[in-house]
Amino acid sequence: MDIVVPMKLHCLFTMLFFWDISLLPFAQTSSLHANTDCGGEFTTEAGTFKSPNFPQGYPTHIICEWTIKVPEHQVIALRFHSFNVDFSDFVAFYDGDSRYDPVIGSTVYRGYWSQAQVSSFSIRSTGHKLHVALHAQGWPSGQGFTASYWSQECQPFTYGRGKECNQSCSCIRDNTLYCDSTTGRCVCKEGWTSATCAVDINECSNPNVCDDVYSTCRNVNGSYECECKPGLARDSTGRCQDSNRCTHKSCSHACGVLSEGPKVETCYCPKGMTLAPNNDQVCVECALWTYGENCTYVANCHRDNTKYYDKLTGHCTCYPNWTSPDCSEDVNECLIEVSPCSGLGQACFNTHGSFQCHCLQSYEVYNQTHCIACGQILTSPSGNISSPAYYVYSGLRNRTECFWTISVSEKHVVALSFLRFGLSIAGHFGSVALYDGSNSSAPLIGTYSSSSPGLIISSYNSMHIVRYGSSSYSHGYTTNGFDATYISYECPEFHYGPYCNLMCHCVRSNSMSCDNHHGTCSCLPGWTGPDCSLDRDECSEKRATCPEYSDCRNKKGGYECVCKAGLEMNNQNICTRKYFFLLPLNRSINSKHISR
């Protein structure tokens, strides 16, 4: 019986379902309300039962079983009144008297079904026996359930969803095991199919249904028969053999005598072989990818993925990296318990029919054998940087992959040039960013992706190099990386250019330094202009900070604060009275006596 239930999770709630039991079609009524045991057997035609300790909750780690038996030619109907079991527990109904019988409706009642869902279904057996089992796992239990059952007349091959089985099943009875008493669905006997069990299954369409190498299959209604080929007979072991009665033909394998007068003989080949095209007495192996009786079948193997196949049965044996009956499914080696890529910094990436071990971000291939951490801090006056090919994850474009920091002696600069630059693949580019300092917070010199930059010189004694990923696709890309070399050299003060051979145009007495990359002057406080030759008027620019009762006066390269008349600057930079004078006893000095 099919029970169609929407598999939708609910929070269980308990709802008492009242039902007028007098409306049930009982032939006899009994009151089995007192049963509190874990299981039992009922033989009355109607009754109720409940889970242990209902509604306080049933024990855990148990299976409680109830068997209901009613007179033959009747079926058993059952309905829940209350249902509240734990999420992990379930109640199952078996169409017989044990858990080895078929589950009714091919489903079970689980804890995530609501009271309203469960109480809306009526369970019905196909015979006079019904087995109920509560499976409780090791979790906190629910309240349990209460249920009612009753028997009713339901003649074979009749069904109905109400109180009576008043509809006839459409099954062909001789070909049907039984008809579902609730839905009318026909359950066919072996060898038959279709909604009414009217269609014979042709078992002979399976070339391996008969395992004897000299037998043939003959389909019959609802079944099949394996027969020896004409002129052959079964020996004491049941195998088809010839009788050694052939006198005219010298068959390489088996000879059958089809007629004695006149004598007609024929040669047979076992399955997996066929008679040679120019010799009807010699058997040869099936041509490649054919198999079976007289090599009439084509093996259903994915040929590129198949190591070999059985010419007797057509069974495909796959190469190690493939699976499924026809070897069409790729084996994901990366999902096996022990990854084939278990080295430091490695990750496994499945490919079609194989796998690859790639170095992860921040690691690179070393000597084509293993992965090492990429990037380093370089302090030698000169050296080389190599960033070989490595794999980039999906969606990690513009993510930092590796970085190098070159740090040389004070008053030296770094000159970097690329010998090889291969950060693109299939039109998608990674990039290298160069920073004029020891980290990515320093000024950016530039970001380069499609082509190699020219000679790059730092302004100071350090340079920071960052390599970014190149992929935004589902499987990522492997790029070829780059090779670079660098040197360092001292750059005299107020010189700049590729070789520090150009003089800066700064007024040295007004300048703090000169950028040895671009020749830009950094002025001392109080000076401005491209060459630091212009005095900065801090007073008019309101950059000066003077104390109260003072005025700002600009001067070359700076400014001064002058106290107002009658005041002088003390050693705390505060304007105070220059001298004292006598006042009448009733007078005091305050700020209003001093002009600002």
C-alpha atoms as one frame of an Amber mdcrd trajectory, in Angstrom:
protein
   0.000   0.000   0.000   1.470   3.353  -0.986   1.322   6.115   1.593   2.228
   9.420   0.014   3.547  11.730   2.699   5.228  15.100   2.128   8.702  14.804
   3.663   8.659  18.147   5.393  10.276  18.755   8.748   8.038  19.928  11.545
   8.485  20.649  15.204   6.514  17.874  16.826   3.557  18.814  18.894   1.165
  16.589  20.764  -2.487  16.845  20.020  -5.074  14.461  21.432  -7.252  13.155
  18.648 -10.738  12.120  19.782 -12.512   9.595  17.679 -15.915   7.985  18.165
 -14.834   4.352  18.314 -18.426   3.205  17.847 -18.234   4.301  14.245 -15.641
   1.613  13.484 -16.977  -1.465  11.628 -16.181  -3.863  14.469 -17.537  -7.346
  14.445 -16.447  -7.505  18.077 -15.233  -4.758  20.428 -12.613  -5.249  23.146
 -10.909  -2.888  25.553  -7.153  -3.438  25.421  -6.307  -0.034  26.906  -4.337
  -1.412  29.827  -1.374  -2.758  27.867   1.757  -0.883  28.989   4.298  -3.503
  27.932   6.896  -3.127  25.227   5.075  -5.210  22.635   2.424  -7.877  22.674
   0.065  -9.949  20.538  -3.599  -9.169  19.810  -6.070 -11.627  18.353  -9.316
  -9.728  18.841 -10.987  -8.136  15.854 -10.555  -4.602  17.226  -8.698  -2.818
  19.983  -6.297  -0.104  21.017  -2.687  -0.166  22.220   0.008   2.325  23.158
   3.740   2.664  23.561   5.305   1.924  26.983   4.737   4.542  29.725   2.600
   6.739  27.489   2.441   9.730  27.868   5.438   9.993  30.235   7.812   8.772
  27.535   9.069   5.392  26.331  12.517   3.924  27.147  15.479   4.427  24.805
  17.593   1.779  23.060  14.631  -0.549  22.535  12.523  -2.113  19.803   8.948
  -2.743  20.880   6.900  -5.080  18.664   3.182  -5.793  18.505   1.567  -8.481
  16.333  -2.106  -8.303  15.383  -3.889 -11.384  13.989  -7.511 -11.497  12.871
  -9.533 -14.226  11.127  -8.494 -15.192   7.635 -10.154 -13.399   4.709 -10.032
 -10.190   6.749  -7.539  -7.351   6.698  -6.389  -5.056   9.490  -6.791  -1.279
   9.458  -4.962   0.950  11.946  -4.972   4.635  12.825  -3.038   6.781  15.331
  -4.844   8.851  17.969  -1.719  10.480  19.370   1.808  10.453  17.932   4.891
  12.061  19.479   8.236  10.287  19.014  11.773  11.626  18.958  13.279  12.931
  15.723  15.569   9.899  15.451  12.895   7.278  16.279  10.242   5.741  14.055
   7.287   3.343  13.923   7.129   0.806  11.082   4.273  -1.440   9.875   5.039
  -4.836   8.353   2.590  -6.743   6.183   2.774  -9.981   8.149   3.708 -11.178
  11.618   7.402 -10.151  11.839   9.912  -7.476  10.906  11.077  -9.705   8.062
   7.873  -9.088   6.128   7.486  -6.173   3.647   7.022  -2.698   5.066   3.516
  -1.437   4.294   3.705   1.463   1.900   7.532   1.217   1.803   7.755   3.907
   4.456   7.918   4.420   8.205   6.421   7.018  10.539   9.251   9.202  11.848
   9.481  11.717  14.648   9.570  14.741  12.386   6.027  14.025  11.154   3.369
  16.115  12.827   0.338  14.808  14.711  -1.935  16.164  11.978   0.012  14.336
   9.268   0.080  11.004  11.019  -3.543  10.971  12.143  -4.733  11.604   8.572
  -3.462   8.229   7.307  -5.072   4.851   7.605  -2.718   1.873   7.532  -4.131
  -1.357   6.134  -2.616  -4.817   5.737  -3.132  -6.979   2.683  -3.763 -10.079
   4.783  -4.984 -11.038   8.251  -1.690 -10.235  10.029  -0.044  -6.911  10.889
   3.225  -6.351  12.735   4.008  -2.994  14.396   7.491  -2.022  15.637   8.669
   1.040  17.585  12.399   1.650  16.979  13.818   3.859  19.751  17.420   5.043
  19.433  19.724   6.368  22.121  18.223   9.847  22.300  15.721  11.427  24.685
  12.363   9.850  23.879   9.071  11.477  23.001   5.745  10.879  24.719   4.971
   7.920  22.461   1.724   7.024  20.706  -1.724   5.499  21.039  -3.396   3.668
  18.152  -6.589   1.796  17.306  -7.010  -1.136  14.953  -9.961  -3.037  13.583
 -10.545  -5.859  11.126 -12.745  -5.736   8.083 -13.736  -7.946   5.221 -11.509
  -7.371   2.211 -11.736 -10.188  -0.285  -8.705 -10.962  -2.489  -8.309  -8.476
  -5.352 -10.653  -5.913  -3.841  -9.733  -2.602  -2.275 -11.133   0.624  -0.866
 -10.060   3.608   1.229 -13.162   3.771   3.410 -14.767   1.233   5.698 -15.332
  -1.284   2.917 -13.236  -2.902   0.187 -15.911  -2.368  -2.449 -13.760  -1.896
  -5.563 -12.211  -4.569  -7.769  -8.511  -4.577  -8.592  -7.621  -4.535 -12.285
  -4.803  -7.088 -11.899  -4.431 -10.263 -13.976  -4.784 -12.632 -11.039  -2.634
 -15.483 -12.364   0.259 -13.057 -12.815  -0.201 -11.123  -9.551   1.046 -11.789
  -6.023  -1.571  -9.560  -4.447  -3.560  -6.372  -4.851  -3.063  -3.563  -2.354
  -6.275  -3.423  -0.355  -6.096   0.359   0.023  -4.830   1.622  -3.344  -5.628
  -1.253  -5.704  -1.992  -1.380  -6.871  -1.012  -4.706  -8.410   2.158  -6.383
  -7.116   3.278  -8.681  -9.916   4.757 -12.137  -9.724   8.304 -12.583 -10.949
   8.346 -12.544 -14.754   5.457 -10.118 -15.181   5.177  -6.338 -15.308   2.842
  -3.395 -16.134   0.121  -1.809 -14.016  -2.097  -4.889 -14.322   0.714  -7.483
 -14.478  -0.321  -8.349 -18.034   3.044  -7.946 -19.772   5.519 -10.799 -19.838
   9.126  -9.860 -19.041  11.453 -11.221 -21.729  14.307 -12.494 -19.576  16.117
 -13.639 -22.714  16.898 -10.018 -23.550  19.666 -10.413 -20.964  22.439 -12.275
 -22.818  23.820 -13.647 -19.529  20.596 -15.108 -18.156  21.810 -18.632 -19.039
  25.279 -19.298 -17.689  26.031 -22.512 -19.620  28.330 -21.712 -22.545  26.453
 -24.068 -24.907  22.889 -23.150 -23.898  20.300 -20.850 -25.422  17.464 -18.951
 -23.743  13.814 -19.533 -24.628  11.266 -17.100 -23.241   7.997 -18.466 -21.853
   5.101 -16.673 -20.196   6.251 -15.357 -16.856   9.611 -17.081 -17.025  12.333
 -18.482 -19.292  14.111 -21.751 -19.992  17.770 -22.472 -20.709  18.072 -25.228
 -23.327  21.098 -26.995 -24.724  21.794 -26.294 -28.363  20.332 -28.865 -30.804
  22.327 -32.080 -30.772  23.802 -31.446 -27.306  22.606 -32.896 -23.995  23.158
 -32.251 -20.316  25.641 -34.455 -18.485  25.429 -35.634 -14.888  26.525 -32.176
 -13.659  23.839 -30.414 -15.663  26.236 -28.927 -18.204  25.531 -29.074 -21.945
  27.981 -31.424 -23.722  28.255 -33.209 -27.055  27.878 -37.010 -27.227  31.034
 -37.761 -29.250  28.837 -39.193 -31.993  30.129 -36.959 -34.776  31.961 -38.867
 -37.550  32.148 -36.388 -40.405  33.260 -33.123 -38.818  36.281 -32.460 -36.666
  34.986 -29.594 -34.562  37.478 -27.661 -32.465  35.049 -27.468 -29.529  31.585
 -29.110 -29.577  29.759 -31.109 -32.237  26.041 -31.750 -32.321  24.282 -34.436
 -34.324  21.080 -32.910 -35.652  19.852 -35.963 -37.598  20.882 -39.591 -38.006
  19.520 -40.317 -41.409  21.039 -38.823 -43.325  23.462 -37.792 -40.592  23.623
 -34.028 -40.097  26.374 -32.620 -37.920  27.178 -29.065 -36.870  29.973 -27.443
 -34.900  29.223 -25.202 -31.918  31.361 -22.588 -30.245  31.089 -21.651 -26.577
  29.947 -18.187 -25.703  32.766 -15.736 -26.290  33.728 -17.441 -29.546  32.340
 -17.863 -33.044  33.050 -20.011 -36.107  35.825 -18.763 -38.346  34.564 -17.005
 -41.500  36.265 -19.529 -43.817  36.145 -22.669 -41.655  32.892 -23.903 -40.051
  34.742 -26.377 -37.830  37.103 -23.996 -36.015  36.090 -21.534 -33.293  37.856
 -18.210 -32.941  37.600 -15.568 -30.211  35.103 -12.749 -30.572  36.332  -9.644
 -32.332  37.218  -6.735 -30.090  34.264  -5.300 -28.134  31.890  -8.124 -29.084
  30.880 -10.965 -26.764  28.380 -13.687 -25.922  26.698 -16.342 -28.016  28.173
 -16.281 -31.537  29.672 -12.855 -30.627  26.376 -11.193 -31.463  26.476  -8.579
 -28.657  28.509  -5.393 -28.381  30.100  -4.716 -24.999  28.644  -1.637 -23.323
  31.994  -0.331 -22.104  33.438   3.152 -22.324  36.363   1.959 -24.384  38.969
   4.581 -23.465  38.377   3.874 -19.772  38.210   0.062 -19.961  41.283  -2.054
 -19.287  39.661  -5.198 -20.676  36.264  -6.868 -20.930  34.944 -10.407 -20.625
  34.145 -11.879 -24.037  31.838 -14.389 -22.366  29.641 -11.950 -20.375  30.595
  -8.490 -21.688  31.625  -7.417 -18.171  33.835  -4.316 -18.256  36.970  -4.103
 -16.099  37.900  -0.460 -15.677  41.252   1.233 -15.459  42.085   2.193 -11.869
  40.761   5.730 -12.220  37.318   4.769 -13.539  34.257   2.992 -12.180  30.586
   2.035 -12.904  29.395  -0.954 -14.976  30.414   0.720 -18.241  33.526   2.487
 -16.820  32.078   5.904 -17.561  32.336   7.416 -14.080  35.509   9.094 -12.955
  36.913   7.972  -9.598  37.531  11.006  -7.423  40.850   9.978  -5.913  40.837
  13.096  -3.758  37.916  11.732  -1.711  39.603   8.524  -0.592  40.451   8.194
   3.079  44.179   8.814   2.605  44.733  11.583   0.081  47.324  10.857  -2.612
  48.542  14.432  -2.079  49.446  14.526   1.596  52.726  16.459   1.504  53.246
  19.855   3.098  51.446  22.584   1.193  49.829  20.142  -1.259  46.215  19.768
  -2.312  44.587  17.112  -4.454  42.630  18.178  -7.553  40.545  15.601  -9.352
  40.876  15.441 -13.125  39.067  13.424 -15.763  40.331   9.911 -15.153  43.155
  10.907 -12.834  44.249  13.497 -10.286  46.952  16.103  -9.803  48.817  17.325
  -6.755  49.179  21.102  -6.767  50.970  23.456  -4.432  48.592  25.647  -2.495
  48.762  29.388  -2.044  51.984  30.455  -0.329  53.715  27.293  -1.579  55.545
  26.575  -4.815  56.991  23.556  -6.588  60.589  22.815  -5.724  62.692  20.602
  -7.991  59.465  19.221  -9.541  59.038  16.902  -6.551  57.515  18.710  -3.579
  56.158  22.016  -2.346  58.031  24.602  -0.327  56.904  27.862   1.237  57.225
  30.623  -1.344  58.498  34.109  -0.690  61.361  35.169   1.566  63.298  38.094
   3.042  66.460  38.831   1.064  69.297  40.758   2.724  72.206  40.053   0.379
  73.520  42.992  -1.704  72.399  41.088  -4.827  70.469  37.955  -5.643  67.825
  36.144  -7.644  64.089  35.563  -7.116  62.352  32.588  -8.727  58.594  32.091
  -8.607  57.838  28.892 -10.560  54.490  27.558 -11.750  51.860  26.874  -9.111
  48.134  26.344  -8.878  45.645  29.092  -8.101  42.318  28.320  -6.437  38.955
  29.308  -7.841  37.793  32.774  -6.915  41.146  33.913  -5.514  41.996  36.441
  -8.151  43.782  39.440  -6.599  44.495  37.466  -3.448  48.062  37.674  -2.151
  49.882  34.454  -3.022  53.555  35.084  -2.234  55.709  38.027  -1.255  59.398
  38.842  -1.098  61.116  41.670   0.775  64.541  42.921  -0.300  66.339  44.816
   2.461  69.896  46.074   1.881  72.334  48.420   3.677  71.470  51.981   4.592
  72.061  54.629   1.923  71.738  51.908  -0.739  68.972  51.438  -3.279  67.578
  48.298  -4.926  67.528  47.818  -8.707  65.209  44.983  -9.859  64.782  43.514
 -13.353  62.709  40.547 -14.592  64.366  37.841 -16.689  61.112  35.905 -17.271
  57.539  37.089 -16.765  54.667  34.595 -17.341  51.648  35.493 -15.262  48.969
  34.953 -17.899  47.175  31.851 -19.162  44.249  31.572 -21.578  43.899  35.334
 -21.552  43.590  35.584 -17.775  46.264  37.427 -15.865  47.846  37.318 -12.481
  49.937  40.285 -11.384  53.008  41.443  -9.491  52.900  44.572  -7.329  56.089
  46.421  -6.357  56.193  48.647  -3.268  58.822  51.277  -2.490  59.542  50.046
   1.013  59.558  46.998   3.275  55.837  46.118   3.137  52.589  46.712   1.260
  51.913  49.885   3.272  54.781  51.612   1.446  54.115  53.684  -1.695  53.115
  51.557  -4.699  55.648  51.693  -7.515  53.328  49.831  -9.912  51.292  46.686
 -10.656  52.269  44.588 -13.675  50.426  41.667 -15.280  50.518  41.229 -19.042
  54.101  42.271 -19.741  57.340  42.602 -17.862  58.239  46.063 -16.521  61.603
  47.624 -17.220  64.295  48.277 -14.643  62.732  49.208 -11.286  64.760  51.167
  -8.696  63.687  51.814  -5.132  63.947  55.183  -3.450  65.432  53.727  -0.319
  67.142  50.558   0.850  64.140  48.169   0.586  61.597  46.875  -1.935  58.512
  44.706  -1.366  57.286  42.336  -4.117  53.809  40.725  -4.022  52.475  38.103
  -6.418  48.678  37.856  -6.864  46.540  34.959  -8.145  45.310  34.679 -11.683
  42.086  32.679 -11.512  38.386  33.383 -11.178  37.230  30.112 -12.701  35.853
  26.937 -11.183  39.051  24.889 -11.379  41.689  27.617 -11.274  44.770  27.922
 -13.421  48.444  27.123 -13.244  50.628  30.061 -14.310  54.313  29.993 -15.162
  55.523  32.528 -12.598  58.589  34.733 -13.086  62.356  34.984 -12.589  64.013
  38.202 -11.472  67.410  39.482 -10.398  68.405  42.454  -8.246  71.464  44.436
  -7.246  72.007  47.197  -4.713  74.373  50.155  -4.698  75.022  53.241  -2.676
  73.386  56.449  -3.878  75.207  59.652  -2.704  73.147  62.362  -1.067  71.246
  64.620  -3.469  71.776  62.252  -6.428  69.158  60.284  -8.293  68.512  58.300
 -11.462  69.057  54.683 -12.581  72.675  54.794 -11.535  72.482  57.767  -9.134
  74.444  59.854 -11.652  72.065  62.833 -11.759  72.206  65.775  -9.369  69.058
  66.829  -7.520  68.092  70.509  -8.058  67.353  71.113  -4.392  68.694  74.044
  -2.335  70.608  71.794   0.004  70.542  74.139   2.987  66.741  74.226   2.785
  66.260  70.516   1.973  65.943  67.430   4.134  66.649  64.910   1.341  66.290
  64.132  -2.337  64.374  61.100  -3.624  66.989  59.006  -5.438  64.364  57.569
  -7.762  62.682  60.696  -9.159  64.900  63.501  -7.800  62.039  65.006  -5.769
  63.140  67.352  -2.982  61.876  66.973   0.597  62.047  70.442   2.207  63.007
  71.349   5.740  60.288  73.020   7.831  59.833  76.651   6.739  60.683  76.075
   3.078  58.666  75.045   0.050  58.790  74.893  -3.742  60.133  72.208  -6.140
  63.699  72.960  -5.072  62.902  74.156  -1.522  63.984  77.735  -2.368  60.776
  79.519  -1.312  60.233  80.720   2.214  56.966  79.570   3.726  55.054  82.393
   5.497  53.731  80.438   8.440  52.028  83.559   9.888  49.805  84.294   6.879
  49.166  80.560   6.345  48.123  80.327   9.998  50.587  77.510  10.536  52.324
  79.298  13.441  51.532  78.607  17.082  52.172  81.638  19.337  51.230  82.182
  23.012  48.597  84.642  24.244  49.497  88.369  24.186  52.005  87.842  21.302
  52.218  88.533  17.562  53.602  86.254  14.767  56.450  87.670  12.625  57.663
  85.726   9.561  61.360  85.308   8.866  63.441  83.280   6.397  62.809  79.576
   6.905  60.652  80.135   9.967  58.797  82.604  12.194  58.965  84.156  15.670
  56.441  85.144  18.334  56.884  88.693  19.807  55.146  89.681  23.065  53.109
  92.847  23.142  54.536  96.063  24.639  55.219  95.825  28.345  55.414  92.028
  28.264  58.274  89.618  27.785  58.598  85.890  26.945  59.632  83.733  29.851
  61.407  80.392  29.666  58.011  78.637  29.398  57.110  80.595  26.234  54.470
  82.643  28.069  54.194  86.430  27.807  54.443  88.055  31.314  54.834  91.629
  32.742  58.257  93.115  32.155  58.376  95.163  35.517  56.267  95.939  38.633
  54.720  99.344  39.635  52.762 100.612  42.680  48.973 100.842  42.690  46.559
 102.181  45.251  45.491  99.600  47.758  42.005  99.414  46.306  43.185  98.785
  42.700  44.300  95.523  40.997  45.660  94.746  37.536  43.837  92.468  35.118
  43.705  91.802  31.409  41.567  94.884  30.590  44.453  97.163  31.519  46.635
  95.629  28.811  45.954  96.308  25.115  46.005  93.318  22.939
